[in-house]
CSV table of C-alpha atoms in Angstrom, one decimal:
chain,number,residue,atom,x,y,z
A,1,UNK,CA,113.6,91.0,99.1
A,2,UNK,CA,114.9,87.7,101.1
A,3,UNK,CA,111.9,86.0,99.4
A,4,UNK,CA,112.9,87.3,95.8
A,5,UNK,CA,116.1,85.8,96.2
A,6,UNK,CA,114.8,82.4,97.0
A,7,UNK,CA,112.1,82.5,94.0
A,8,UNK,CA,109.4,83.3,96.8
A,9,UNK,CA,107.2,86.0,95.9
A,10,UNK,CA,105.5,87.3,99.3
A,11,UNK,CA,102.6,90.0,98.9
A,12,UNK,CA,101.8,90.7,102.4
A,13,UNK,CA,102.2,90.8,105.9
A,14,UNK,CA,100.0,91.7,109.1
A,15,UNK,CA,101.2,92.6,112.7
A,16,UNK,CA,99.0,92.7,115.8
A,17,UNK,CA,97.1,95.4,114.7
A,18,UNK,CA,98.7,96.5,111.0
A,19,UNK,CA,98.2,95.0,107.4
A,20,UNK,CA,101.1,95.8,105.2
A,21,UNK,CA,101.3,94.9,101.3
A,22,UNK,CA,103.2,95.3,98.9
A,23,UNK,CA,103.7,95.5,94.4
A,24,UNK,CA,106.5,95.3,92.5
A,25,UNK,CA,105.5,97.6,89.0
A,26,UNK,CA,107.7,96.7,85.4
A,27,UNK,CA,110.3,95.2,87.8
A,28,UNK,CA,111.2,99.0,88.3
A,29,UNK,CA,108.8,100.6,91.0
A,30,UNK,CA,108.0,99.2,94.6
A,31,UNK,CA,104.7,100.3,96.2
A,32,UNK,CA,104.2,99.5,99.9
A,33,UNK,CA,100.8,100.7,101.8
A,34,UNK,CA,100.2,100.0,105.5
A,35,UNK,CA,96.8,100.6,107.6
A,36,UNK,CA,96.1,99.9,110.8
A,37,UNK,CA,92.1,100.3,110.1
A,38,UNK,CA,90.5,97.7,112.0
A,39,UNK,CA,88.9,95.0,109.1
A,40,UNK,CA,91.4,96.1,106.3
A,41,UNK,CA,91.4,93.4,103.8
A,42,UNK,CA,93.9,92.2,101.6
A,43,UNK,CA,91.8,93.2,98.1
A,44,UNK,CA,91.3,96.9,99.0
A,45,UNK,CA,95.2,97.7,99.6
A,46,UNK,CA,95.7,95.6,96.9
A,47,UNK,CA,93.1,97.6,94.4
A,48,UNK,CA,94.5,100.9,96.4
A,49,UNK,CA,98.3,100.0,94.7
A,50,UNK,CA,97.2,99.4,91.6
A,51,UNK,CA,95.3,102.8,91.2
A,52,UNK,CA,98.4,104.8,93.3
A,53,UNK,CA,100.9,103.5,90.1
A,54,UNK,CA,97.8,104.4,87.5
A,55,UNK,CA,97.7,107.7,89.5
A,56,UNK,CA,101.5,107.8,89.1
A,57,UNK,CA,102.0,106.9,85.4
A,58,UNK,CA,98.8,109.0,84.7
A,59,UNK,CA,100.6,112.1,85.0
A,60,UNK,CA,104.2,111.2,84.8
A,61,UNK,CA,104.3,108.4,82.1
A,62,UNK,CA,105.4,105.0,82.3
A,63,UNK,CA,108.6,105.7,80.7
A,64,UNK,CA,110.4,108.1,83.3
A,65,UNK,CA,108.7,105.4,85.4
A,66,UNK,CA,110.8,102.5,84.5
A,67,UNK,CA,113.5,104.1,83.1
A,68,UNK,CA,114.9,106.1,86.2
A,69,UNK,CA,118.0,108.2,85.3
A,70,UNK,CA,117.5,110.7,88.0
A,71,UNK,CA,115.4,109.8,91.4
A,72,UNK,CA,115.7,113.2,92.5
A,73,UNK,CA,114.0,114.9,89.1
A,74,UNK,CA,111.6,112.0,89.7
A,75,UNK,CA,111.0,113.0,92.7
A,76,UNK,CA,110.0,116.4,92.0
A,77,UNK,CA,108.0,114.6,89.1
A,78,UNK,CA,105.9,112.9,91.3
A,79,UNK,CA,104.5,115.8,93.5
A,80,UNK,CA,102.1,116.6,90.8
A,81,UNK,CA,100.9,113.2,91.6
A,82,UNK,CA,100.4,113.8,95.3
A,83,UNK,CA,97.2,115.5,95.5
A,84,UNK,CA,95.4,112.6,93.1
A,85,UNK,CA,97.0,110.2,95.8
A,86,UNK,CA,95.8,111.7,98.7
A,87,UNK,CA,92.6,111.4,97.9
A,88,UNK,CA,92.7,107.5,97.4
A,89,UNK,CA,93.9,107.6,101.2
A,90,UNK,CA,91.7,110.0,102.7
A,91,UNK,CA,87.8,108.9,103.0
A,92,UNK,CA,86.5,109.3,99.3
A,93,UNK,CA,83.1,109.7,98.5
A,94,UNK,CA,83.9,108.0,95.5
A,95,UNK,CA,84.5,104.2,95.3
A,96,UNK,CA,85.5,103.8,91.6
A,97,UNK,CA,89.2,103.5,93.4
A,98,UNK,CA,88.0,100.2,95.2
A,99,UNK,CA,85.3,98.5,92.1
A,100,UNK,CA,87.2,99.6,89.4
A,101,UNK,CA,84.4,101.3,87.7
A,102,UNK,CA,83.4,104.2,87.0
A,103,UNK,CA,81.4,106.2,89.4
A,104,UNK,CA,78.4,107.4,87.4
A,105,UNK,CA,75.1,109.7,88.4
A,106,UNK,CA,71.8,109.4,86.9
A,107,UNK,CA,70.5,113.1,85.6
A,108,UNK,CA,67.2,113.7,85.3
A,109,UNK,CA,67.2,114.9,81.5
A,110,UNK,CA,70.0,112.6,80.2
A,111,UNK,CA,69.2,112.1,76.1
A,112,UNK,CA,69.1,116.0,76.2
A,113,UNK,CA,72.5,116.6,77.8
A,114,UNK,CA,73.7,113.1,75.6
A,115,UNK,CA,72.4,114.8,72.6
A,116,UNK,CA,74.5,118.2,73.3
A,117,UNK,CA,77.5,116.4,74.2
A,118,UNK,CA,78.0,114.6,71.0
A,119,UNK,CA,76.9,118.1,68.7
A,120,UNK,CA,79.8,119.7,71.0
A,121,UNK,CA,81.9,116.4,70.5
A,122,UNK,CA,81.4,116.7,66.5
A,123,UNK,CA,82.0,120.4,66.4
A,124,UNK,CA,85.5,120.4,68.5
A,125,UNK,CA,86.6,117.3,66.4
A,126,UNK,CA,87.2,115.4,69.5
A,127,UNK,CA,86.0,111.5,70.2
A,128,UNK,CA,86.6,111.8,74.2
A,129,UNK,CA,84.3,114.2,75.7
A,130,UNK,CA,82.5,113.9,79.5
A,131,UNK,CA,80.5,115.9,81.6
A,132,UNK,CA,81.6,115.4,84.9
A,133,UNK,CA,80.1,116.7,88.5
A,134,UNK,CA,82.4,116.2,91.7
A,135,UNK,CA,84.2,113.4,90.2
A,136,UNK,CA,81.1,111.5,88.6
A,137,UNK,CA,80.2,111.4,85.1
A,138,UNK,CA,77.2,112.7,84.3
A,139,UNK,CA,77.2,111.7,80.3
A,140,UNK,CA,80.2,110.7,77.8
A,141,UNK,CA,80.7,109.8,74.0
A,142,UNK,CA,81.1,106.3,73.0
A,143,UNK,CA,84.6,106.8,72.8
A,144,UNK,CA,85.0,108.4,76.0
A,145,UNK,CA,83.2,105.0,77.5
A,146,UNK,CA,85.3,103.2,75.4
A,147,UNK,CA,88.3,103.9,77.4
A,148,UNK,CA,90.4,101.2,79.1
A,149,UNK,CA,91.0,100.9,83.0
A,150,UNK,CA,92.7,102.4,85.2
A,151,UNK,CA,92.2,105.6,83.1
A,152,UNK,CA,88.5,105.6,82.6
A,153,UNK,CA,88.3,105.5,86.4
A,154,UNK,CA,91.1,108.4,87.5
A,155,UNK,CA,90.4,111.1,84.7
A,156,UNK,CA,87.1,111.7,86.5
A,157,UNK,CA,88.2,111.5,89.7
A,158,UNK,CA,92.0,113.7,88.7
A,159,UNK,CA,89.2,116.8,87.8
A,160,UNK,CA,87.0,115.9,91.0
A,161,UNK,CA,90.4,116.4,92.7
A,162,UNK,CA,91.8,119.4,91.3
A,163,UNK,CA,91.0,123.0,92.1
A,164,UNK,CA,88.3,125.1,90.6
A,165,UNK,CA,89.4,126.3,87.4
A,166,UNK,CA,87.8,128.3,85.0
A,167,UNK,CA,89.6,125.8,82.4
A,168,UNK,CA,92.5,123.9,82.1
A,169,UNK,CA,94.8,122.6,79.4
A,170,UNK,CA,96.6,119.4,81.3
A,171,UNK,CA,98.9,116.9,80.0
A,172,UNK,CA,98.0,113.2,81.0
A,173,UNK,CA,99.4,109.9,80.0
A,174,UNK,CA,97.0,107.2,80.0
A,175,UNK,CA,98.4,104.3,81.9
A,176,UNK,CA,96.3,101.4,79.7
A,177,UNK,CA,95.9,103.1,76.4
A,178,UNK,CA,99.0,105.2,76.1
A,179,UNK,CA,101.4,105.2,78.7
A,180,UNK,CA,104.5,106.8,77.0
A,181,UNK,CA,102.7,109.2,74.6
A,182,UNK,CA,100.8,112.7,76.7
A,183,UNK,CA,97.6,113.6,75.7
A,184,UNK,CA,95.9,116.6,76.8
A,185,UNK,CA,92.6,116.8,79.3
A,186,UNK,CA,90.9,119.9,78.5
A,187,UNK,CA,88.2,121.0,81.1
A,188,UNK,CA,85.9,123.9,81.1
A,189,UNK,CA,83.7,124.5,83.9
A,190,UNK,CA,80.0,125.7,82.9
A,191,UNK,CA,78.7,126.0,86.6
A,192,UNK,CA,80.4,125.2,90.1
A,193,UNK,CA,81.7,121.8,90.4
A,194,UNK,CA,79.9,120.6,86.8
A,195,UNK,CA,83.0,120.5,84.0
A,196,UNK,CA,83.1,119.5,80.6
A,197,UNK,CA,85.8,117.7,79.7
A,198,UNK,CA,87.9,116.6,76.7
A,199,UNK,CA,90.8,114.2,75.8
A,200,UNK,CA,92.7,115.1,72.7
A,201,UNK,CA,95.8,115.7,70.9
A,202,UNK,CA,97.8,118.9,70.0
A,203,UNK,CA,94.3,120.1,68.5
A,204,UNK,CA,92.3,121.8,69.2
A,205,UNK,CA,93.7,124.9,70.8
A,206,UNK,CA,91.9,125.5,74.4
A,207,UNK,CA,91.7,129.1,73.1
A,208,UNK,CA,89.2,127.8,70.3
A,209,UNK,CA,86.7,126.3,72.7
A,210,UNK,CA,85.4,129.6,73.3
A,211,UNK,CA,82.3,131.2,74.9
A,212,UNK,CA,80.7,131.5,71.9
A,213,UNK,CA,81.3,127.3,71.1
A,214,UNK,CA,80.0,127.2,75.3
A,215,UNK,CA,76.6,129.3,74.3
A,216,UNK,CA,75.6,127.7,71.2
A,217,UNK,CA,75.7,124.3,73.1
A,218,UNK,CA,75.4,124.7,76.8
A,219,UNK,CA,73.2,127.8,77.2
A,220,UNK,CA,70.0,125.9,75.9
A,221,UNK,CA,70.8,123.4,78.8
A,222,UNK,CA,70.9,125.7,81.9
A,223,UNK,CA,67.9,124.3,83.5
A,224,UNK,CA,69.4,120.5,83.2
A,225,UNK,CA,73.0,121.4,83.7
A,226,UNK,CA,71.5,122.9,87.1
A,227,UNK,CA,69.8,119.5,88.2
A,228,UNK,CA,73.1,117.8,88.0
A,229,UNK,CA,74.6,119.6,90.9
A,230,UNK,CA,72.9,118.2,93.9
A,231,UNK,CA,74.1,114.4,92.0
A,232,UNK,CA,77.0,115.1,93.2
A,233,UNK,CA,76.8,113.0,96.4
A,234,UNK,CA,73.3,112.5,95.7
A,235,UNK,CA,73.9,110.0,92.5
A,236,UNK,CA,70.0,109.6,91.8
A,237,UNK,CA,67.6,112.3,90.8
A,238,UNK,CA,65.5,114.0,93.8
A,239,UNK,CA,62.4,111.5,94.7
A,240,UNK,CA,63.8,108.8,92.6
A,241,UNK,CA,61.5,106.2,93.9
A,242,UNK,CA,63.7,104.4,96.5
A,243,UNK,CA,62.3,102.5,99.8
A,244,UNK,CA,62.4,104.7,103.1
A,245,UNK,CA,64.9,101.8,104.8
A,246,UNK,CA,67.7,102.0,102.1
A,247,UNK,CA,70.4,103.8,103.9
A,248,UNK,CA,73.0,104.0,101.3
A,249,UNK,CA,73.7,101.8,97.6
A,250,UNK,CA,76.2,100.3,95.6
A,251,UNK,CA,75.0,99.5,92.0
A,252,UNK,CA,77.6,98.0,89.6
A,253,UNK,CA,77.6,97.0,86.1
A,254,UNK,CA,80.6,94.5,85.8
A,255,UNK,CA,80.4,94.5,81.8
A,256,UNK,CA,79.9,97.8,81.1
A,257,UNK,CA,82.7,98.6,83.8
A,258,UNK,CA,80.1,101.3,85.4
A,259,UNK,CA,79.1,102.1,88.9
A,260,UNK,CA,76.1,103.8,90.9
A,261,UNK,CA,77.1,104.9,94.9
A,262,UNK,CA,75.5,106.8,97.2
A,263,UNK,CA,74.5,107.0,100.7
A,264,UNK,CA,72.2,109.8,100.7
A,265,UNK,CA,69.1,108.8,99.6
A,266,UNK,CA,67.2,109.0,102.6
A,267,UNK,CA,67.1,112.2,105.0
A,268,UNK,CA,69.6,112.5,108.4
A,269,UNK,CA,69.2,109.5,109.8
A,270,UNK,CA,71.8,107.1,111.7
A,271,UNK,CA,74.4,106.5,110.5
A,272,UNK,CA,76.6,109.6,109.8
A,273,UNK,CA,77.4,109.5,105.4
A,274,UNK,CA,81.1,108.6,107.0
A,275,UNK,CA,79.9,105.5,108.1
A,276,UNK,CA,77.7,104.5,105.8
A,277,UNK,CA,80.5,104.7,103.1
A,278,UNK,CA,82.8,102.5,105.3
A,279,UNK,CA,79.8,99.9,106.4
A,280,UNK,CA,79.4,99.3,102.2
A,281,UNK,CA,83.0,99.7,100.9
A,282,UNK,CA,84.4,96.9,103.3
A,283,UNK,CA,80.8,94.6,102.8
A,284,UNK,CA,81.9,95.4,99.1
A,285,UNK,CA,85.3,94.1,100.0
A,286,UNK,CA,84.0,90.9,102.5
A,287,UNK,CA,81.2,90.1,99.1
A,288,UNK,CA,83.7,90.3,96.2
A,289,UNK,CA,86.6,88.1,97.8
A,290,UNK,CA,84.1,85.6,99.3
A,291,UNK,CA,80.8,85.5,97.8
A,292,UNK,CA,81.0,87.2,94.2
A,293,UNK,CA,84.3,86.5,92.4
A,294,UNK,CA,85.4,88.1,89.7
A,295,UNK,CA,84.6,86.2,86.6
A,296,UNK,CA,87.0,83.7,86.0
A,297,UNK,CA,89.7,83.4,82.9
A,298,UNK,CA,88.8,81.1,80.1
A,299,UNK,CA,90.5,77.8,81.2
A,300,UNK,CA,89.2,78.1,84.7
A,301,UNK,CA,85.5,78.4,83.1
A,302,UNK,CA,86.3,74.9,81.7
A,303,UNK,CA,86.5,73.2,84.8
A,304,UNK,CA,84.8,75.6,86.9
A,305,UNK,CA,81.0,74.6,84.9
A,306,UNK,CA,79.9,72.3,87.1
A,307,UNK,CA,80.7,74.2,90.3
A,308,UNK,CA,79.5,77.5,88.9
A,309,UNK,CA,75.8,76.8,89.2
A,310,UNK,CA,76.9,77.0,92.6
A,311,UNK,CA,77.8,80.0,93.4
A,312,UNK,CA,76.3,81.8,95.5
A,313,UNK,CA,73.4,84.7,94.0
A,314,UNK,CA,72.5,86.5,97.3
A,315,UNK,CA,74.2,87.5,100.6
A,316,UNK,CA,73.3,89.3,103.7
A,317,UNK,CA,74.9,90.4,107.3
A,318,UNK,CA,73.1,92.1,110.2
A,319,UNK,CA,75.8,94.6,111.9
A,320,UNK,CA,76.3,94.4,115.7
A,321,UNK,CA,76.1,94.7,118.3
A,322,UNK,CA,74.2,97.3,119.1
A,323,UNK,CA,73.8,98.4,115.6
A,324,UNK,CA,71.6,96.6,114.2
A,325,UNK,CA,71.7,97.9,110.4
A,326,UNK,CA,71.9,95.5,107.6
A,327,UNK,CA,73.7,94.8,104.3
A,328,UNK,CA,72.5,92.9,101.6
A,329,UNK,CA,74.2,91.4,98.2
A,330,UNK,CA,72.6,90.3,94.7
A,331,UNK,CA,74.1,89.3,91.9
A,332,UNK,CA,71.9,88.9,88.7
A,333,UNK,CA,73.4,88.7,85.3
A,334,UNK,CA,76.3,91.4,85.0
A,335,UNK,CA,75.0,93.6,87.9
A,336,UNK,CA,75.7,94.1,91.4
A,337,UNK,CA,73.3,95.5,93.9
A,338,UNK,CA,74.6,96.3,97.3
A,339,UNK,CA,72.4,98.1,100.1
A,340,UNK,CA,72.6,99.4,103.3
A,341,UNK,CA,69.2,99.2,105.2
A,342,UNK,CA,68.1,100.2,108.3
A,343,UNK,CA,67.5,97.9,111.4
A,344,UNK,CA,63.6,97.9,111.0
A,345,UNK,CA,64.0,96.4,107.3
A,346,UNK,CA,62.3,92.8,108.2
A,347,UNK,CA,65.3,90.2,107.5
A,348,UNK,CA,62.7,87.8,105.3
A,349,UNK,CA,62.1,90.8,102.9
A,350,UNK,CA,66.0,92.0,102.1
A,351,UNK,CA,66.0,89.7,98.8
A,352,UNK,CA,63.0,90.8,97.9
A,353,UNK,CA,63.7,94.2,98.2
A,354,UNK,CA,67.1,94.4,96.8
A,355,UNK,CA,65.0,92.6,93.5
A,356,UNK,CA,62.8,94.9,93.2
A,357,UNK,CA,65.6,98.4,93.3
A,358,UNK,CA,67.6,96.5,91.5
A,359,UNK,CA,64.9,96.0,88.7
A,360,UNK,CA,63.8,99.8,89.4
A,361,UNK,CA,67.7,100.9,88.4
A,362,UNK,CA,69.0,98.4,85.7
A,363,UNK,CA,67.5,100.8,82.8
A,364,UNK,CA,69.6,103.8,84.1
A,365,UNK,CA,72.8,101.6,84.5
């Protein structure tokens, strides 16, 4: 606030052992997040803000947002936010929070379950419709892809959130594409943790999505529908062919705003799933602030030619001490490959490697 008064904008601030930073929202809303994890970086609390007020306007709306008449009624407001929130903080097994894309599986008979989704899609009269497994999507209609960010990202991860419900009827704002105007997420859950869900307006009626609608669509598909569960942390089909030293991956499709993540592709060894999702999301963080950039505006572009054939295509750390396990980046046109790999993985053959999984994945994603 000192600094505001001077014309100084200052985002953040670390103690010995705490990073702190803070985001003003519409000149209306201050968000201030604090860790004291050891390698926090600026980027990820950054990204984490951005997604808490996305989380916030999701299911309050911008407008009682920036137009506060009562903080206590706002207050109350934003409990129903709380739960969404939480799970930003806690250790997520999603990472769509810190990429901003959306966390995606691969199913094993995906044009049959695309093929019923857009039938169901035409004979409910809605343009949004997912299938979604612990938070991931399993398949959408064009339009449902078509949403912008940050709601593309938290609808997904709002169901994988909430508590099993047979169905819901749930009125959501979406911060990018309608912020002031509700819309309604309908979900219907056709086997534990697997829900179909729907964005719409006041039709139709949740009561009208019936189990005869369910049967005529989904009962065909029981088989498939059954092979989606295990995606849920899983994210690839069972004996996908991955190499025995890839420990856990990060696949990202910058254009198509899409992501692949796992860390379960290969049996109980070291490290625990815990670690592995902390050892890629902050080499996610160290690659995309230092090595990768995002793509830059259109005037940058300009000047930036020249030094772009510079950048950098391929990165890789060995973890220590003591560790031993290894990360390596690629970059090749719009995608992003990031793996984990395990300390017998010969250093010489990491590029070569990531090539060839990346290669083996880019038709799924």
């Amino acid at each position: 606030m000192f600094g505001q008064n001077l014309e100084v904008q200052l985002s953040s601030a670390r103690t010995e052992d705490t990073t702190v930073v803070w985001k003003s929202f519409h000149d209306s809303i201050t968000l201030i997040v604090l860790s004291s994890e050891e390698g926090t970086s600026e980027l990820r609390l950054e990204r984490l803000l951005q997604m808490v007020f996305g989380a916030m306007v999701l299911l309050v709306g911008l407008e009682e947002l920036t137009n506060i008449r009562n903080v206590e009624r706002l207050k109350k407001e934003l409990r129903a936010s709380y739960c969404l929130i939480d799970s930003f903080l806690g250790d997520p097994e999603l990472i769509g929070d810190l990429t901003q894309c959306v966390d995606c599986v691969i199913p094993p008979e995906g044009s049959l379950l695309q093929e019923a989704l857009s039938g169901f899609a035409e004979a409910t009269g809605t343009v949004f419709v997912s299938l979604v497994v612990s938070g991931r999507v399993v398949a959408a209609t064009e339009g449902w892809w078509r949403l912008g960010m940050p709601e593309a990202v938290l609808l997904p991860w709002l169901v994988g959130s909430l508590p099993p419900q047979a169905a819901r009827d749930y009125p959501v704002y979406l911060p990018h594409g309608s912020p002031t105007v509700p819309h309604r997420l309908l979900t219907l859950t056709l086997l534990p943790s697997l829900e179909l869900c729907l964005l719409c307006g006041p039709s139709p009626p949740l009561s009208q999505l019936g189990a005869q609608l369910l049967e005529r669509w989904w009962q065909p598909l029981l088989d498939p529908l059954r092979a989606c569960l295990p995606l849920g942390p899983r994210a690839l089909p069972e004996g996908f062919p991955l190499h025995t030293d890839i420990l856990g991956l990060l696949l990202l499709n910058l254009e198509l705003k899409r992501c692949l993540f796992t860390v379960q592709p290969s049996g109980n060894k070291e490290p625990s799933p815990e670690q592995r999702r902390h050892l890629l999301r902050n080499f996610y963080t160290l690659v995309t602030s230092t090595y990768f950039p995002p793509e830059p505006g259109a005037s940058e572009k300009a000047e930036d030619a020249g030094h772009r054939s510079q950048l950098p295509r391929a990165c890789y750390l060995v973890l220590g001490p003591g560790m031993g396990w290894q990360v390596v980046a690629l970059q090749l046109g719009p995608r992003q490959l990031l793996l984990l790999l395990s300390p017998q993985s010969p250093t010489h053959g990491l590029r070569a490697l990531a090539t060839h999984t990346l290669h083996a994945l880019t038709p799924f994603l």
